[in-house]
XYZ file of C-alpha atoms in Angstrom:
758
model
C -0.127 0.158 0.094
C 1.317 3.443 -0.939
C 1.658 5.992 1.686
C -0.399 9.073 1.148
C 1.334 12.481 1.212
C 2.217 13.580 4.689
C 2.310 17.086 6.183
C 3.935 17.369 9.415
C 3.943 19.906 12.131
C 4.601 20.197 15.929
C 4.051 17.068 17.840
C 5.081 15.199 20.942
C 7.768 14.075 23.192
C 10.535 15.638 25.204
C 12.724 17.387 22.689
C 12.596 18.138 19.070
C 9.333 16.425 18.738
C 6.400 16.938 16.380
C 3.275 15.631 14.823
C 1.703 15.696 11.405
C -1.414 15.065 9.521
C -2.008 12.736 6.634
C -5.147 12.706 4.501
C -6.386 9.835 2.442
C -9.129 11.136 0.053
C -9.996 7.806 -1.082
C -11.388 6.719 2.322
C -12.190 10.266 3.624
C -9.907 9.932 6.741
C -7.338 11.840 8.275
C -4.243 10.569 9.900
C -2.012 12.254 12.401
C 1.631 11.721 13.451
C 3.145 12.534 16.770
C 6.638 11.768 18.042
C 9.111 12.427 20.908
C 10.745 11.156 23.811
C 9.210 9.290 26.885
C 10.269 6.915 29.605
C 9.560 3.208 29.193
C 8.671 1.742 32.605
C 8.425 -1.846 33.428
C 9.853 -4.909 35.143
C 12.526 -7.212 33.541
C 12.753 -10.979 33.495
C 14.683 -10.936 36.783
C 11.931 -8.817 38.632
C 13.875 -5.603 38.523
C 12.306 -2.375 37.581
C 13.601 -0.502 34.693
C 13.148 2.855 33.206
C 14.458 3.455 29.593
C 14.334 6.639 27.586
C 12.583 5.887 24.359
C 11.562 7.713 21.233
C 7.821 7.010 20.676
C 6.197 7.534 17.151
C 2.474 7.441 16.349
C 1.081 7.576 12.937
C -2.663 7.105 12.589
C -3.362 4.039 14.719
C -0.001 2.743 14.530
C 2.848 3.183 17.239
C 6.600 2.426 17.109
C 9.131 2.805 19.764
C 12.859 3.513 19.029
C 16.111 3.670 21.130
C 17.142 6.691 18.914
C 15.328 9.404 17.195
C 14.558 8.152 13.778
C 14.983 11.650 12.060
C 18.582 11.695 13.215
C 19.164 8.140 12.334
C 17.574 7.162 8.926
C 16.942 3.488 8.486
C 16.874 2.515 12.344
C 14.461 -0.085 13.023
C 11.951 0.091 15.717
C 12.442 -2.061 18.916
C 8.622 -2.422 19.348
C 5.627 -1.593 17.297
C 2.036 -2.035 17.505
C -1.568 -0.703 16.942
C -4.127 1.044 18.958
C -7.393 -0.636 19.288
C -10.761 0.803 20.490
C -10.655 -1.067 23.657
C -7.477 0.753 24.727
C -7.888 2.884 27.938
C -5.358 5.324 29.227
C -5.182 6.323 32.969
C -3.147 9.400 34.156
C -1.425 7.959 37.330
C 0.110 11.146 38.256
C 3.703 11.737 39.743
C 5.942 8.854 40.710
C 9.510 8.977 42.259
C 11.955 7.000 39.773
C 15.591 6.841 40.581
C 15.870 10.192 42.197
C 13.690 11.941 39.612
C 9.850 12.530 39.491
C 8.043 11.416 36.346
C 4.332 11.630 35.446
C 3.109 8.263 34.528
C 0.576 6.968 32.103
C -0.911 3.512 32.247
C -2.421 1.681 29.104
C -4.926 -1.300 29.545
C -7.416 -3.093 27.841
C -10.828 -2.324 29.324
C -11.734 -5.881 28.349
C -8.902 -7.543 30.096
C -6.957 -5.315 32.549
C -4.029 -7.822 32.921
C -2.988 -6.427 29.541
C -1.232 -3.223 30.636
C 1.796 -1.195 30.446
C 3.243 2.154 31.384
C 5.035 5.165 29.963
C 6.137 8.286 31.723
C 6.961 11.798 30.895
C 8.868 14.724 32.715
C 6.089 17.007 33.035
C 2.222 16.981 33.755
C 1.804 18.878 30.319
C 3.683 16.163 28.345
C 1.320 13.560 29.770
C -1.721 15.786 28.517
C -0.340 15.997 24.926
C 0.470 12.081 24.830
C -2.829 11.502 25.987
C -4.350 13.581 23.157
C -2.122 11.951 20.659
C -3.342 8.417 21.873
C -6.876 9.545 21.798
C -6.457 10.725 17.861
C -4.974 7.145 17.347
C -7.933 5.607 19.200
C -10.276 7.532 16.896
C -8.345 6.484 13.749
C -8.827 3.010 14.894
C -12.527 3.566 15.464
C -12.932 5.301 12.130
C -11.484 2.382 10.213
C -13.759 -0.131 12.110
C -16.741 1.924 11.156
C -15.687 1.457 7.304
C -16.046 -2.154 7.743
C -12.458 -2.864 6.913
C -11.718 -6.568 7.949
C -8.081 -5.896 7.477
C -8.157 -3.334 10.222
C -10.262 -5.217 12.756
C -8.397 -5.849 15.806
C -8.465 -8.856 18.173
C -7.570 -8.963 21.851
C -4.925 -11.488 21.293
C -2.856 -9.197 18.949
C -2.840 -6.311 21.272
C 0.632 -4.775 22.563
C 1.823 -6.063 25.759
C 3.592 -3.222 27.700
C 4.752 -5.613 30.359
C 6.790 -8.032 28.087
C 10.259 -9.036 28.457
C 12.936 -8.329 25.860
C 16.457 -10.033 25.588
C 19.463 -8.230 27.399
C 17.109 -6.226 29.822
C 19.882 -6.629 32.471
C 22.104 -4.076 30.500
C 19.363 -1.393 30.786
C 18.316 -2.061 34.437
C 19.757 1.286 35.663
C 19.272 3.253 32.481
C 17.674 6.269 34.067
C 20.505 6.507 36.826
C 23.143 6.486 33.877
C 21.018 8.982 31.988
C 20.924 11.331 35.022
C 24.792 11.184 35.419
C 25.220 12.305 31.878
C 22.708 15.035 32.099
C 19.855 13.334 30.080
C 17.465 12.309 32.936
C 14.549 13.854 34.244
C 16.432 17.082 35.441
C 17.098 17.700 31.939
C 13.925 16.501 30.480
C 11.994 18.828 33.066
C 13.356 21.610 30.838
C 12.860 19.981 27.531
C 9.328 19.995 26.347
C 7.443 17.307 24.682
C 6.221 19.862 22.128
C 3.279 17.695 20.934
C 2.052 21.035 19.917
C 0.348 24.055 21.727
C -2.329 24.071 19.076
C -3.656 20.642 20.188
C -6.618 21.641 22.427
C -9.429 19.127 23.355
C -12.366 19.683 21.199
C -14.520 19.734 24.273
C -12.555 22.699 25.684
C -15.400 25.161 26.797
C -13.610 28.317 27.829
C -14.185 29.585 31.349
C -17.951 29.174 31.932
C -19.138 26.670 34.402
C -21.774 24.182 33.539
C -23.975 24.927 36.678
C -25.260 28.190 38.103
C -22.523 29.902 40.364
C -23.685 29.907 43.956
C -20.893 32.297 45.161
C -21.137 36.059 44.772
C -17.773 37.474 44.395
C -16.859 41.260 44.925
C -13.385 42.771 44.138
C -12.150 44.521 47.362
C -8.418 45.353 46.405
C -6.259 45.131 43.515
C -2.523 44.473 44.209
C 0.099 44.328 41.542
C -2.260 43.364 38.747
C -3.926 40.907 40.926
C -7.393 41.168 42.119
C -8.515 39.974 45.581
C -12.368 39.310 46.025
C -14.388 37.997 49.063
C -17.606 35.876 48.783
C -20.553 38.183 49.609
C -23.438 35.955 48.619
C -26.583 36.196 50.895
C -26.990 32.366 50.952
C -23.851 31.601 53.019
C -24.364 29.929 56.354
C -23.197 31.879 59.571
C -19.447 31.065 59.801
C -16.487 32.346 61.499
C -14.522 32.263 58.391
C -14.765 34.201 55.293
C -13.830 32.888 51.654
C -11.292 35.064 49.731
C -9.590 34.452 46.561
C -6.731 36.246 44.638
C -7.115 36.155 40.717
C -4.521 37.017 38.095
C -3.608 36.356 34.541
C -0.280 34.774 34.001
C 1.438 34.741 30.557
C 2.149 31.075 30.339
C 0.127 27.849 29.733
C -1.465 26.099 32.574
C 1.100 23.253 32.224
C 3.923 25.617 32.999
C 2.131 27.309 35.902
C 1.131 23.979 37.489
C 4.798 22.807 37.406
C 5.997 25.916 39.135
C 3.171 25.909 41.849
C 3.848 22.183 42.660
C 7.576 22.486 42.491
C 9.279 22.494 46.051
C 12.702 23.320 44.962
C 13.929 26.027 47.526
C 15.867 28.107 45.213
C 13.030 28.442 42.644
C 10.271 28.948 45.231
C 12.123 31.619 46.981
C 11.895 33.749 43.829
C 8.046 33.915 44.141
C 6.699 32.642 47.245
C 7.352 35.088 50.171
C 5.949 32.778 52.976
C 6.193 28.992 52.188
C 9.489 28.752 50.320
C 11.006 26.249 52.800
C 8.987 23.097 51.903
C 9.873 19.412 51.608
C 7.842 16.291 50.822
C 7.291 14.128 53.919
C 5.256 11.410 52.170
C 4.021 10.552 48.763
C 0.462 9.198 49.288
C -0.390 8.653 45.592
C 0.492 9.883 42.150
C -2.002 12.671 42.818
C -1.401 13.501 46.528
C 1.400 13.942 49.163
C 2.183 15.451 52.517
C 4.191 18.587 52.693
C 6.209 20.020 55.696
C 7.098 23.652 55.783
C 8.353 26.443 58.111
C 8.703 30.180 58.031
C 10.172 33.045 59.805
C 7.243 35.392 60.993
C 9.485 38.393 62.005
C 8.119 40.287 58.811
C 4.521 39.675 59.991
C 2.819 41.606 62.721
C -0.495 39.956 62.837
C -1.167 36.172 63.011
C -4.831 36.229 63.960
C -6.318 36.038 60.505
C -5.026 32.683 59.581
C -4.269 30.718 62.650
C -4.777 30.699 66.325
C -3.196 33.805 68.141
C -0.020 32.514 69.683
C 2.515 34.705 71.298
C 5.363 35.547 69.119
C 8.121 33.008 68.535
C 11.232 33.065 66.268
C 9.756 30.382 63.937
C 6.747 28.574 62.921
C 6.213 25.239 61.120
C 3.040 23.440 59.674
C 2.063 20.479 57.815
C -0.414 20.089 54.891
C -1.467 17.686 52.470
C -1.972 18.365 48.593
C -4.193 16.797 46.121
C -4.052 17.663 42.379
C -5.857 16.691 39.142
C -6.506 17.926 35.736
C -10.030 18.244 34.264
C -11.160 17.299 30.730
C -10.952 21.066 29.726
C -7.324 21.099 30.890
C -7.841 22.834 34.131
C -5.554 22.188 37.035
C -6.795 22.052 40.654
C -4.703 21.756 43.611
C -6.261 21.349 46.888
C -4.251 22.064 50.111
C -5.609 20.711 53.762
C -3.878 21.056 57.049
C -2.603 17.641 58.488
C -0.545 15.938 60.882
C 2.146 13.164 60.211
C 4.133 11.009 62.615
C 7.254 11.479 60.529
C 7.144 15.274 61.603
C 6.328 15.662 65.170
C 6.866 18.967 66.970
C 10.263 20.313 67.566
C 11.955 22.598 69.925
C 12.251 26.171 68.860
C 9.248 25.982 66.551
C 5.669 26.653 67.043
C 3.327 24.180 65.082
C 0.360 26.209 63.381
C -2.461 25.079 61.384
C -2.620 26.254 57.803
C -6.160 26.963 56.750
C -7.524 24.953 53.620
C -6.939 26.452 50.185
C -6.950 25.773 46.681
C -5.298 26.757 43.251
C -7.158 26.714 40.112
C -5.132 27.152 36.793
C -7.272 27.627 33.749
C -6.576 28.321 30.109
C -7.805 31.539 28.447
C -8.865 30.353 25.180
C -8.392 32.999 22.322
C -6.424 35.225 24.413
C -2.874 35.978 22.946
C -0.056 36.139 25.430
C 3.481 35.149 25.802
C 3.970 32.600 23.228
C 0.254 32.565 22.632
C -0.382 31.039 26.116
C -2.101 32.588 28.779
C -4.069 31.325 31.907
C -6.188 32.546 34.882
C -4.755 31.640 38.085
C -7.174 31.624 41.191
C -5.856 31.195 44.769
C -8.710 30.842 47.178
C -8.609 30.363 50.890
C -10.629 30.906 54.050
C -9.660 33.292 56.755
C -10.887 34.382 60.204
C -13.932 36.713 59.654
C -13.441 38.760 62.670
C -9.999 40.069 61.905
C -10.844 40.407 58.198
C -13.886 42.448 58.525
C -11.949 44.673 61.179
C -9.305 45.281 58.576
C -11.982 45.945 55.917
C -13.903 48.426 58.160
C -10.878 50.423 59.381
C -8.512 49.832 56.309
C -5.793 49.289 58.646
C -2.260 48.168 57.505
C -2.192 45.137 59.487
C -3.731 42.854 56.821
C -0.646 43.691 54.425
C 1.403 42.030 57.081
C -0.621 38.983 57.726
C -0.408 35.442 56.725
C -3.447 35.409 54.528
C -2.064 38.501 52.516
C 1.144 36.808 51.945
C -0.621 33.781 50.690
C -2.864 35.750 48.342
C 0.178 37.619 47.045
C 1.553 34.308 45.957
C -0.379 34.803 42.582
C 1.360 38.233 42.286
C 4.817 36.545 42.926
C 3.859 33.806 40.517
C 3.015 36.215 37.917
C 6.152 38.313 38.096
C 8.397 35.151 38.519
C 7.145 33.567 35.164
C 7.371 36.869 33.333
C 11.007 37.186 34.470
C 12.042 33.821 33.396
C 10.939 33.332 29.577
C 12.763 29.786 29.495
C 9.737 28.467 31.554
C 7.251 29.174 28.840
C 9.867 27.953 26.180
C 9.226 24.496 27.340
C 5.803 24.470 25.833
C 6.819 25.864 22.544
C 6.185 23.781 19.312
C 8.763 22.545 16.946
C 7.737 22.498 13.399
C 8.920 19.687 11.179
C 9.804 20.119 7.524
C 7.172 18.652 5.296
C 9.730 16.627 3.277
C 9.055 12.772 3.201
C 11.237 10.990 5.559
C 12.628 7.492 6.065
C 10.421 7.443 9.223
C 7.176 7.564 7.233
C 8.539 4.804 5.045
C 9.112 2.449 7.817
C 5.775 3.230 9.314
C 4.298 2.384 5.853
C 6.006 -0.974 6.116
C 4.625 -1.475 9.345
C 1.112 -0.704 8.257
C 1.557 -3.532 5.520
C 2.490 -6.108 8.169
C 0.003 -9.034 8.265
C 0.029 -9.209 12.047
C -0.030 -6.142 14.317
C 0.191 -6.277 17.963
C -1.992 -3.749 20.074
C 0.169 -1.104 21.897
C -0.065 -2.387 25.413
C 0.860 -5.960 24.132
C 3.889 -4.732 22.204
C 5.289 -2.492 24.993
C 5.365 -5.329 27.104
C 6.261 -8.012 24.759
C 9.323 -8.309 22.228
C 7.368 -6.453 19.575
C 6.083 -2.842 19.544
C 3.817 -0.852 21.532
C 1.145 1.697 21.395
C -1.383 3.196 23.656
C -4.549 5.186 23.902
C -6.110 8.224 25.459
C -9.125 10.136 25.952
C -8.798 13.828 24.756
C -9.873 15.299 21.551
C -7.794 17.760 19.564
C -9.119 20.932 18.258
C -9.053 22.509 14.489
C -7.901 26.003 14.137
C -8.088 27.635 10.670
C -6.630 30.894 11.710
C -3.224 29.716 10.285
C -1.740 27.711 7.629
C -0.579 25.138 9.953
C -2.383 21.957 9.839
C -4.604 21.663 12.788
C -6.021 18.542 14.518
C -9.713 17.695 13.975
C -12.013 15.643 16.175
C -13.107 12.675 14.270
C -15.106 10.865 17.131
C -18.278 12.555 16.004
C -17.638 11.990 12.385
C -17.137 8.214 13.178
C -20.358 8.074 15.090
C -22.121 9.961 12.221
C -20.741 7.503 9.574
C -21.414 4.256 11.481
C -24.999 5.390 12.509
C -25.999 7.237 9.204
C -27.670 10.196 10.744
C -29.813 11.698 8.195
C -31.885 14.556 9.910
C -31.757 17.097 12.700
C -33.001 16.102 15.973
C -34.121 18.064 19.152
C -35.608 16.913 22.543
C -39.131 17.298 20.931
C -38.688 14.295 18.636
C -36.572 12.075 20.903
C -39.732 10.175 21.796
C -42.311 8.969 19.588
C -45.161 11.435 19.861
C -47.589 9.150 17.743
C -47.832 6.939 20.753
C -49.917 7.686 23.577
C -47.956 8.195 26.789
C -48.282 5.845 29.821
C -48.766 6.937 33.258
C -45.509 6.909 35.242
C -46.774 6.207 38.863
C -43.811 6.494 41.298
C -46.021 4.535 43.726
C -45.375 1.369 41.801
C -41.545 1.814 41.942
C -39.694 1.582 45.328
C -35.852 1.796 45.559
C -33.793 1.275 48.774
C -33.271 5.184 48.964
C -36.414 7.014 49.783
C -37.786 10.008 47.932
C -37.651 13.173 49.914
C -40.834 15.141 50.573
C -39.147 18.554 51.114
C -35.728 20.237 50.780
C -35.054 19.898 54.518
C -35.137 16.120 54.415
C -32.014 14.065 54.513
C -30.796 10.600 53.389
C -33.034 10.786 50.380
C -33.384 11.955 46.763
C -35.535 14.410 44.774
C -35.777 15.423 41.069
C -34.830 19.037 40.382
C -35.576 20.773 37.059
C -32.598 21.354 34.684
C -32.522 25.101 35.146
C -29.537 25.036 37.520
C -27.400 23.601 34.622
C -25.837 25.176 31.589
C -26.003 23.341 28.279
C -24.847 23.846 24.752
C -27.235 26.158 22.942
C -28.378 26.296 19.374
C -25.553 28.517 18.152
C -22.903 26.802 20.412
C -20.567 25.704 17.544
C -20.269 29.406 16.441
C -20.060 31.276 19.578
C -19.908 28.809 22.462
C -23.003 30.021 24.090
C -24.757 27.901 26.714
C -28.271 28.132 27.918
C -29.973 27.227 31.020
C -31.408 23.491 30.865
C -34.998 22.623 30.872
C -37.116 19.965 32.349
C -35.721 16.578 32.134
C -36.651 14.328 29.121
C -36.930 11.122 31.400
C -38.497 10.818 34.680
C -36.573 9.549 37.597
C -38.578 6.915 39.195
C -36.427 5.301 41.798
C -33.019 5.373 43.207
C -31.183 2.228 44.880
C -28.395 2.728 47.324
C -26.463 -0.745 47.731
C -23.426 -1.732 49.506
C -21.365 -4.589 48.147
C -18.075 -6.582 49.013
C -16.995 -6.332 45.368
C -18.371 -3.841 42.718
C -21.236 -5.192 40.580
C -22.396 -4.581 37.078
C -25.561 -5.492 35.326
C -27.771 -4.743 38.279
C -30.826 -4.423 36.015
C -30.697 -8.305 35.649
C -30.974 -8.891 39.355
C -34.316 -10.516 40.060
C -35.168 -7.885 42.668
C -34.367 -4.957 40.251
C -37.054 -2.374 39.401
C -36.249 -3.414 35.659
C -37.406 -6.887 36.467
C -40.680 -5.890 38.357
C -43.997 -6.108 36.446
C -44.302 -2.453 36.441
C -40.846 -1.975 35.095
C -41.411 -4.505 32.222
C -44.379 -2.559 31.120
C -42.410 0.792 30.638
C -41.331 1.764 27.018
C -37.669 2.471 28.116
C -35.732 2.507 31.183
C -32.291 4.052 31.594
C -30.294 2.594 34.369
C -27.237 4.527 35.532
C -25.045 2.377 38.158
C -22.371 4.672 39.646
C -19.867 2.301 41.243
C -18.360 3.923 44.261
C -15.021 2.357 45.448
C -14.829 2.218 49.234
C -14.723 -0.507 51.884
C -17.153 -1.779 51.435
C -18.065 -0.744 47.726
C -21.355 1.277 47.079
C -23.535 1.558 44.062
C -25.808 4.414 43.444
C -28.293 3.207 40.932
C -30.622 5.625 39.123
C -33.710 4.596 37.228
C -35.005 6.981 34.461
C -38.137 6.012 32.530
C -39.673 7.413 29.307
C -43.316 7.516 29.093
C -43.143 7.015 25.307
C -41.036 4.701 23.029
C -37.701 6.277 21.939
C -37.269 7.204 18.302
C -34.840 5.116 16.826
C -33.463 7.800 14.508
C -33.372 10.389 17.317
C -30.013 11.156 19.025
C -31.096 9.108 22.297
C -32.084 6.343 19.973
C -28.674 6.241 18.561
C -27.066 6.278 21.841
C -29.333 3.534 23.140
C -28.438 1.153 20.275
C -25.122 2.575 19.056
C -21.709 1.102 19.715
C -19.476 1.471 22.883
C -17.399 4.103 21.122
C -20.115 6.279 20.176
C -21.646 6.114 23.898
C -18.111 6.833 25.493
C -17.908 10.015 23.281
C -21.219 11.228 23.965
C -22.272 10.325 27.692
C -22.062 13.398 29.755
C -22.567 14.288 33.482
C -22.777 17.631 35.066
C -22.014 17.691 38.915
C -22.964 20.352 41.275
C -22.497 20.691 45.107
C -25.404 22.744 46.163
C -24.653 22.700 49.761
C -21.540 21.591 51.371
C -17.873 22.399 52.206
C -16.233 24.710 49.684
C -13.136 22.364 49.332
C -15.379 19.543 48.270
C -17.062 21.973 45.728
C -13.604 22.739 44.281
C -12.676 18.998 44.161
C -15.762 18.202 42.366
C -15.968 21.173 40.101
C -18.681 22.467 37.934
C -17.664 21.328 34.613
C -19.517 18.708 32.439
C -17.543 15.433 32.165
C -17.578 12.860 29.451
C -17.566 9.739 31.652
C -16.545 7.349 29.063
C -13.318 9.399 28.563
C -12.666 9.893 32.249
C -13.526 6.328 33.637
C -14.326 2.859 32.366
C -18.058 2.636 31.407
C -19.791 -0.753 30.480
C -23.036 -0.934 28.630
C -25.829 -3.530 28.799
C -28.712 -3.129 26.142
C -31.608 -5.724 26.480
C -35.230 -5.662 26.181
C -36.660 -2.239 27.300
C -33.524 -0.915 28.921
C -30.007 0.255 28.611
C -27.801 -0.009 31.748
C -24.598 2.033 32.063
C -22.090 0.823 34.671
C -19.698 3.635 35.688
C -16.683 2.308 37.230
C -15.466 5.211 39.351
C -12.659 3.243 40.665
C -11.010 2.890 37.552
C -9.478 6.182 37.473
C -7.047 7.212 40.201
C -8.184 10.744 40.057
C -11.672 9.864 40.375
C -10.990 7.606 43.294
C -9.094 10.541 45.223
C -12.115 12.816 44.536
C -14.678 10.307 45.591
C -12.816 9.573 48.749
C -12.878 13.429 49.767
C -16.583 13.367 48.745
C -17.411 10.379 51.078
C -15.762 12.113 54.031
C -18.378 14.935 53.942
C -21.408 12.984 52.167
C -23.611 13.539 55.182
C -23.593 17.187 54.916
C -23.684 17.491 51.281
C -26.538 18.223 48.784
C -25.366 17.062 45.368
C -27.209 17.723 41.975
C -26.319 15.435 39.017
C -27.511 16.039 35.488
C -26.975 13.427 32.606
C -27.233 14.259 29.011
C -26.022 13.226 25.488
C -23.301 15.672 24.251
C -24.391 17.363 20.984
C -21.387 17.814 18.567
C -23.196 18.585 15.396
C -25.538 21.593 14.469
C -28.333 19.218 14.080
C -27.962 17.832 17.504
C -28.179 21.382 19.207
C -29.505 22.650 21.365
C -28.778 19.808 24.005
C -31.394 18.814 26.407
C -31.186 17.254 30.044
C -31.735 13.538 30.002
C -32.209 13.259 33.610
C -31.512 14.823 37.005
C -31.111 13.753 40.486
C -30.538 15.664 43.840
C -28.969 13.657 46.813
C -29.653 15.106 50.184
C -27.290 14.242 52.691
C -26.942 10.668 52.041
C -25.786 8.374 54.808
C -23.312 5.602 54.141
C -24.825 3.206 56.915
C -28.303 3.039 55.350
C -26.907 1.341 52.078
C -28.708 -1.991 51.604
C -26.715 -5.150 50.937
C -27.292 -6.503 47.361
C -28.069 -10.294 47.330
C -26.177 -12.276 44.960
């Protein structure tokens, strides 16, 4: 098979990397190329862990791994190669300490068989994000070819790449990373060498700064310091509290990836340049790839007031503190860092220091789409914390100067220091610049063409683990930009679904159900779940079904102006909720003999959507939502295509919008207010039978989701949570979106969960 012409552009890896787009007009498909340096992690045949620096190359759905850059070494053969299949899942494991260096790890696995797995790592969180986008494009390419019915490209589980396989002579490379560090090519160097997968690559689902729920806080600017605005929460609905919520907001001329790395970095010399208070920090314990415990100290001689942030102690020479950090990246590319006061037995109190309690705070680092800044990147940085209200209001009333010498003011000023530090260090922003590659045909393309013609192709997680090649997948979309002559990425997932399902006419919420059929009466008294329906807003340990007006969804003109509108009444009616506890998580609950779906009343309903949210804990929990339609679903509607479509289409469309209506503000920051494509964040399994579709959402399949749900469970009895589910509209004829169903969970108690019998 002759390779179509290739146009190359900035792509991925650690240094001198790039990407490209190849268009095959004959099959109406677009192929992309990405390449760059990564670390291949694994265990060799004698049980020793290894970390090899490797050059990874992706073209379309094909992946190759080299020891050296094939651009600089024409004719070099890959040491591993494979293909990306539609069952590949990518999990961001966060940061890991490897041979004296911190790396950000990506895990690849087959969602049908998690024993087939493997890992690669990058020097920065930004690199992992770009590689995830690259593998998502490869997965979309595989889905596209599958939708074309090409038997040559259909994949089997047996042919997938094994990331954990053994290769000959692995003992030679057992200490590769240590050697690389000694010669200056280890993590210390790669932290300053960007993957350069391309700053033009943006998730197609990126929706700017607008939240997807109605904001509960009301912020008022009370001061501007060095270009940074300081706000306080003045909303009337706030409960009486001894603390007040304040935040500092500033625009930083750098990408969110760069700012995140600076904030998370505890290097003393670097931190001294922007952090006037917490510059002396050290890691006490790494709890997971997304959380750790930090010890810090400071000299309070420059501060005259301690009352706003901590208990009023008599002046001493030094203070120390301990706090935990959790961080994660949302599907829109926004980074969130949560900081809680903590204690740790490795850092008991010591002589000469007064142990204080730092109040909870959070960082949010969000990209500003369409705003040109330094190197075209700009982000909005928000640092939020709570301080003692008595001291704060006294300062605001009398405008005294004590606040400027307080701990809260020093913390809020971190945004100003961060902004000035990054502006004074252009090298930081250069890490995320794009390297454009010449458009000439190269030997690399030829070698990949040979690979495409191979009769047998392993999948990526098999090849990375075996003696062949490897390739992996991710969940994020790249966005097209027509404002320049560079070839931009396109999201093909919706095109795949359109081709496979042959959509022919525009749909809206009015024709999702068959109006030619008389509606059935949905009598809630005929359905009884283990969690009771609430009678009033003051009830606890119950559920209600709110309207969709508190959620923002894509409007009719969203594709042109990104405008969102308030949601309307849900299309489906919530008829019951089950709250189960189980020793092990369970799917296919709709098939249980005692399920509402199997009841006589349930069998008479035209359609039931069952959403099983599997909550990882000890024991495990399942929150099962039952939504019913009073009429049959139109087969040609968007909902009909979702119900009877393939898993790839469902993963790309099933969306959930969370909202913490009442609860601790740190939990609100952790959960967020942005819509989430569940099939791209966690593993979802689907069961279509008779008159129902069940969606099993495995929250435990993502380390980030596990971390967030663990925080939520700690405060669940004080939370009022709203959830909305919908099918994402990606084409004009699918807009405006509509709310499929909602639920409000009022202060649910864990001890009331009912055991589900086998």
